[in-house]
Each structure stands twice: as C-alpha cells, then as structure tokens.
Short mmCIF file of C-alpha atoms in Angstrom, two decimals:
data_model
loop_
_atom_site.label_atom_id
_atom_site.label_comp_id
_atom_site.label_asym_id
_atom_site.label_seq_id
_atom_site.Cartn_x
_atom_site.Cartn_y
_atom_site.Cartn_z
CA MET A 1 194.71 64.65 152.33
CA ALA A 2 194.95 68.09 154.31
CA PHE A 3 192.29 69.10 156.43
CA PHE A 4 191.68 72.86 157.36
CA SER A 5 189.72 73.91 160.50
CA ALA A 6 188.85 77.32 161.73
CA THR A 7 190.22 76.32 164.99
CA ALA A 8 193.24 74.65 163.55
CA GLY A 9 195.57 77.71 164.85
CA LEU A 10 194.30 77.70 168.54
CA THR A 11 197.13 76.41 171.08
CA ALA A 12 196.68 73.75 173.86
CA GLY A 13 194.28 75.70 176.57
CA GLU A 14 192.60 78.04 174.43
CA PRO A 15 188.61 78.15 174.26
CA GLU A 16 187.41 76.73 171.18
CA ASN A 17 184.50 79.38 171.38
CA VAL A 18 187.10 82.26 170.69
CA HIS A 19 185.04 84.25 167.91
CA VAL A 20 186.62 83.67 164.23
CA LEU A 21 183.94 85.75 162.31
CA PRO A 22 183.63 89.49 162.50
CA THR A 23 180.89 90.78 165.20
CA PRO A 24 177.47 91.56 163.31
CA PRO A 25 176.80 95.22 163.85
CA SER A 26 174.15 96.36 166.04
CA LEU A 27 170.98 98.90 165.38
CA GLU A 28 173.25 101.80 166.93
CA HIS A 29 175.58 101.53 163.57
CA PHE A 30 172.67 102.53 161.31
CA GLN A 31 171.12 105.06 163.49
CA ALA A 32 172.66 108.05 161.50
CA LEU A 33 170.77 106.28 158.52
CA PHE A 34 167.78 106.06 160.51
CA GLU A 35 167.59 109.87 161.24
CA LYS A 36 169.04 111.35 157.98
CA SER A 37 168.28 108.67 155.26
CA PRO A 38 169.63 109.68 151.45
CA PHE A 39 166.71 107.78 150.31
CA THR A 40 163.86 110.41 151.51
CA ARG A 41 165.80 113.91 151.22
CA THR A 42 164.27 115.84 148.47
CA LEU A 43 166.79 116.70 145.53
CA ASN A 44 167.13 119.72 143.53
CA LEU A 45 164.76 121.86 145.90
CA SER A 46 166.71 124.73 144.50
CA ASP A 47 165.44 123.70 141.09
CA THR A 48 162.16 124.09 141.95
CA LEU A 49 161.90 127.11 144.44
CA VAL A 50 162.06 130.84 143.96
CA LEU A 51 162.37 133.74 145.91
CA THR A 52 159.18 135.95 145.69
CA GLY A 53 159.55 138.61 148.23
CA VAL A 54 161.02 139.78 151.98
CA ALA A 55 159.89 141.80 154.55
CA GLN A 56 161.46 142.70 157.96
CA LEU A 57 159.68 141.72 161.07
CA ASP A 58 161.31 142.96 164.59
CA GLY A 59 164.16 144.33 162.22
CA LYS A 60 165.09 140.70 160.83
CA PRO A 61 164.24 139.21 157.44
CA VAL A 62 161.56 137.06 156.68
CA ALA A 63 161.66 135.90 152.86
CA THR A 64 158.45 134.34 150.99
CA LEU A 65 159.21 131.50 148.27
CA ILE A 66 157.07 129.81 145.67
CA ASP A 67 157.51 126.05 144.78
CA THR A 68 156.84 126.32 141.24
CA GLU A 69 155.91 122.50 141.10
CA ASP A 70 152.63 123.07 143.10
CA GLY A 71 152.52 126.74 143.65
CA GLN A 72 152.56 126.74 147.33
CA SER A 73 153.88 129.89 148.95
CA ILE A 74 156.71 129.25 152.06
CA ALA A 75 157.51 131.70 154.64
CA ILE A 76 161.04 131.40 155.70
CA SER A 77 163.00 133.39 158.64
CA GLU A 78 165.66 132.70 160.99
CA THR A 79 163.28 130.39 162.89
CA PRO A 80 162.70 126.93 161.61
CA ASN A 81 159.01 126.58 159.97
CA GLU A 82 156.91 123.82 160.09
CA ARG A 83 159.17 121.84 157.32
CA GLY A 84 162.18 122.40 159.64
CA TRP A 85 163.67 125.25 157.13
CA LYS A 86 165.05 128.24 158.13
CA MET A 87 167.16 131.19 156.62
CA VAL A 88 170.76 131.41 157.43
CA GLU A 89 171.85 134.36 155.45
CA PHE A 90 169.95 137.06 153.32
CA THR A 91 171.75 139.37 150.93
CA GLY A 92 169.97 142.26 148.90
CA LEU A 93 167.40 143.29 151.49
CA ASN A 94 166.75 146.64 149.59
CA ASP A 95 166.86 145.53 145.93
CA LEU A 96 164.85 141.95 145.12
CA GLU A 97 166.32 141.58 142.05
CA VAL A 98 169.73 140.76 143.38
CA ALA A 99 168.55 139.32 146.64
CA VAL A 100 169.54 135.98 147.63
CA ALA A 101 168.18 133.82 150.53
CA ALA A 102 170.33 131.10 151.81
CA ILE A 103 168.19 128.35 153.20
CA ALA A 104 169.16 125.49 155.64
CA PHE A 105 166.82 122.58 155.12
CA GLU A 106 166.00 119.73 157.83
CA SER A 107 168.61 117.46 156.59
CA GLY A 108 171.62 119.95 157.08
CA GLU A 109 171.56 120.94 153.38
CA VAL A 110 172.04 124.66 152.40
CA VAL A 111 171.00 126.17 149.17
CA ARG A 112 170.73 129.72 147.80
CA ILE A 113 167.50 130.84 146.33
CA ARG A 114 166.71 133.84 144.24
CA TYR A 115 164.29 135.81 142.60
CA ASP A 116 163.39 135.28 138.97
CA ARG A 117 160.27 137.15 137.43
CA GLU A 118 159.85 134.62 134.51
CA ARG A 119 159.79 131.60 136.78
CA ILE A 120 157.12 133.11 138.78
CA LYS A 121 155.19 134.51 136.01
CA SER A 122 155.30 130.90 134.13
CA THR A 123 154.35 129.05 137.52
CA ALA A 124 151.00 131.56 137.61
CA GLN A 125 150.15 130.60 134.17
CA ARG A 126 150.81 126.98 134.27
CA LEU A 127 148.46 127.04 137.70
CA LYS A 128 145.97 129.15 135.89
CA PHE A 129 145.52 126.40 133.17
CA LYS A 130 145.11 123.94 135.79
CA SER A 131 142.29 125.89 137.49
CA GLN A 132 140.92 126.37 134.16
CA ALA A 133 140.99 122.94 133.40
CA ARG A 134 139.22 121.84 136.48
CA ALA A 135 136.51 124.35 136.57
CA GLN A 136 136.05 123.14 132.55
CA GLN A 137 135.79 119.76 133.81
CA ALA A 138 133.23 120.71 136.81
CA ALA A 139 131.24 122.40 134.04
CA ALA A 140 131.18 119.41 131.58
CA LYS A 141 130.23 117.03 134.68
CA ALA A 142 127.41 119.38 135.48
CA ARG A 143 126.09 119.36 131.67
CA ALA A 144 126.29 115.71 131.57
CA GLN A 145 124.07 115.21 134.76
CA SER A 146 121.31 117.91 133.55
CA SER A 147 120.96 116.18 130.37
CA GLY A 148 120.66 112.86 132.06
CA GLY A 149 123.81 111.42 131.01
CA GLY A 150 123.35 111.92 127.26
CA PRO A 151 125.91 114.22 125.39
CA ALA A 152 125.24 117.92 126.26
CA HIS A 153 127.99 119.72 125.04
CA GLY A 154 126.09 120.87 121.72
CA VAL A 155 128.93 120.19 119.24
CA PRO A 156 127.98 118.99 115.59
CA GLN A 157 128.61 115.39 115.18
CA GLU A 158 130.78 115.87 111.98
CA ARG A 159 132.94 118.67 114.36
CA VAL A 160 133.12 115.72 117.15
CA ALA A 161 134.27 113.50 114.36
CA MET A 162 137.11 115.95 113.10
CA LEU A 163 138.27 116.55 116.63
CA LYS A 164 138.88 112.42 116.50
CA LYS A 165 140.68 112.45 113.79
CA ILE A 166 143.17 115.44 115.15
CA ASP A 167 143.60 113.28 117.83
CA THR A 168 145.34 110.81 116.11
CA ARG A 169 147.80 113.42 114.64
CA GLU A 170 151.46 112.79 115.20
CA LEU A 171 152.99 115.77 117.50
CA PRO A 172 155.27 117.80 115.37
CA LYS A 173 159.14 116.63 115.68
CA GLY A 174 159.88 120.17 117.37
CA TYR A 175 157.51 119.55 120.08
CA ASN A 176 159.23 117.72 123.07
CA PRO A 177 157.80 118.88 126.62
CA GLY A 178 158.80 115.67 127.93
CA ALA A 179 162.51 116.83 127.98
CA GLY A 180 161.85 119.09 130.70
CA ARG A 181 163.16 118.39 134.18
CA ASN A 182 160.27 119.00 136.03
CA ALA A 183 156.79 120.25 135.66
CA GLU A 184 157.65 124.09 135.23
CA GLU A 185 160.60 123.36 132.65
CA SER A 186 157.90 121.15 130.83
CA HIS A 187 155.52 123.89 130.80
CA LYS A 188 157.95 126.36 129.63
CA LEU A 189 158.85 124.44 126.78
CA HIS A 190 155.24 123.54 125.87
CA GLN A 191 154.68 127.50 126.07
CA SER A 192 157.55 128.42 123.90
CA TYR A 193 156.46 126.10 120.96
CA VAL A 194 152.83 127.45 121.11
CA ASP A 195 153.69 131.26 121.23
CA ARG A 196 156.27 130.58 118.29
CA ARG A 197 153.62 128.83 116.46
CA MET A 198 150.80 131.13 117.39
CA GLY A 199 153.03 133.80 116.45
CA GLY A 200 152.94 133.17 112.68
CA MET A 201 149.11 132.70 112.51
CA SER A 202 146.95 135.21 111.19
CA PRO A 203 143.98 136.42 113.09
CA GLN A 204 141.54 133.98 111.22
CA GLN A 205 143.66 130.96 112.04
CA LYS A 206 144.14 131.94 115.60
CA GLY A 207 139.97 132.20 115.79
CA ALA A 208 139.89 128.70 114.39
CA VAL A 209 142.36 127.29 116.73
CA GLY A 210 140.27 128.86 119.74
CA GLN A 211 136.75 127.71 118.13
CA LEU A 212 138.36 123.96 117.76
CA TRP A 213 139.68 124.34 121.51
CA GLN A 214 136.59 125.17 123.11
CA GLN A 215 134.87 122.23 121.31
CA LYS A 216 137.20 120.16 121.95
CA VAL A 217 137.20 120.86 125.60
CA ALA A 218 133.25 120.80 125.73
CA VAL A 219 133.54 117.46 124.14
CA ASP A 220 136.35 115.90 125.87
CA PRO A 221 136.84 117.57 129.47
CA ASN A 222 138.78 114.60 130.91
CA MET A 223 141.32 114.95 128.15
CA LYS A 224 144.53 113.29 129.23
CA ASN A 225 147.21 115.56 128.09
CA ARG A 226 145.49 118.94 127.18
CA GLY A 227 148.87 120.30 126.18
CA ALA A 228 149.19 118.04 123.27
CA SER A 229 145.40 118.35 122.24
CA PHE A 230 146.24 121.86 122.03
CA VAL A 231 148.91 121.39 119.92
CA ARG A 232 147.59 118.77 117.57
CA ILE A 233 144.45 121.43 117.13
CA MET A 234 146.95 124.30 116.53
CA GLU A 235 148.98 122.16 113.75
CA HIS A 236 145.87 121.22 112.09
CA VAL A 237 144.72 124.67 111.65
CA ALA A 238 148.10 125.77 110.32
CA GLU A 239 147.65 123.24 107.53
CA HIS A 240 144.10 123.55 106.79
CA VAL A 241 142.97 127.16 107.32
CA PRO A 242 144.50 129.61 104.87
CA LYS A 243 145.78 132.87 106.19
#
C-alpha cells in the first residue's frame, strides 16, 4: 500500500516546516476594495440626474442638477462638493438645450448629464403630488383629532361603501407603472395612462372622477397606493357615468 505525504518530496537535511500551502493574504491585499467597494457605489446615477441650469462664477461654470428620485438640487463646479462630485467638463455654455456637464463621482466614474425639460416637469409634478398627499393626510389627522377620533370626513356612508367596492376592482391591463426602472419612470407610466384615459372623458365624467377622488382622500388619507386608487376610480367612472 502506498502512502503519500506532503513532506515526501523533501530531501535529506531540508527542514520539515517548509510551506507547502499558499500564504494567506494579508489585509493590505484588500485595501483597494475597502476604499472603493463595488457594493456601495451608486449605480445608474446618470438615469436620475438632470441638468437644470448653469452660471459662471469667476469665469468658471457652475452647474445645477436635480435628482429626479428625491427632488434635491445639487450644485457642481470644478471643486468637489460635499458628496465628492466635481465637474470635469462643460460644453454648450451659451445654450442649455444642448449643454452637457461631465461629472466625476467620488468613485472615479464619469457620467455626462444633459438638460431635459420634460423630465424636470415630470419630477416637479410628482413631488407636487407627494406634497399634496402629505397635506391631505395632515388635514385628515387634524379633523379626526377635533372630532374625538370619530369619522370627521362628512362623506355619506353609501358613498364610503361605494369607494370600498371600487377598491376591490382589478387594475386595467394597460396600466403597469411597476415596469418603470425607478420612481421617475413609474410616475411617467402612471401619468401617461391617466392623461390618455382622462382625455377621452366628458366634462361630466371628469367632474365625477374629481368628486370621488376628493371623497376617497377624505375617507382614506393614508391609502397605500394613491395612483392605483385614482385609476380604479377613473375606470369606475368610465364604465358607470354616461358621457
């Protein structure tokens, strides 16, 4: 029977503590990963940033961007800002429509950001809706407190029952905001569907949608998905309220 040993190849006189396994790596081997981890890098920033303006300060361009995810305004110049971002190139200084700002992130990645009027408009609209939702929720909370915790919305019970029934409707197949890659795209898909559907309604139907929506907000200010609730109301009106 043959036996194999890790020291079988040693010749006489060689020490038996010779390393036959690889030396384990030290922490220094991973220093680059510690400093620039691929798991903490923000991905697709160019998809969420839009150029909104540019000015000159001491003869050098200073660009402003908007983050379409949260609406934050960000100033960028040749000097790194608090995020570690800086502008490395700017073209089209005299025409914002064709301007391009090349932004270097702290990770070293460089992306080119452009002006987009429609994306800016869409972001402002989406943030306005969020602000209105917060105001409606605060108003409903104040009404509930003033009424001792009881229902203070003033909506008739038969209408409350109707709204609950509408909430059980299936969403239409053509409505799929979940296909958006981010909040901005999801909002665009939602708004595009709503605009198209409302565009085919009569003034009477539009008025009915508005009335039902106001009552829905009063009854359920903390609804989980406001967009889906609005679409369900809109579809209900399209089916049951004549033009």
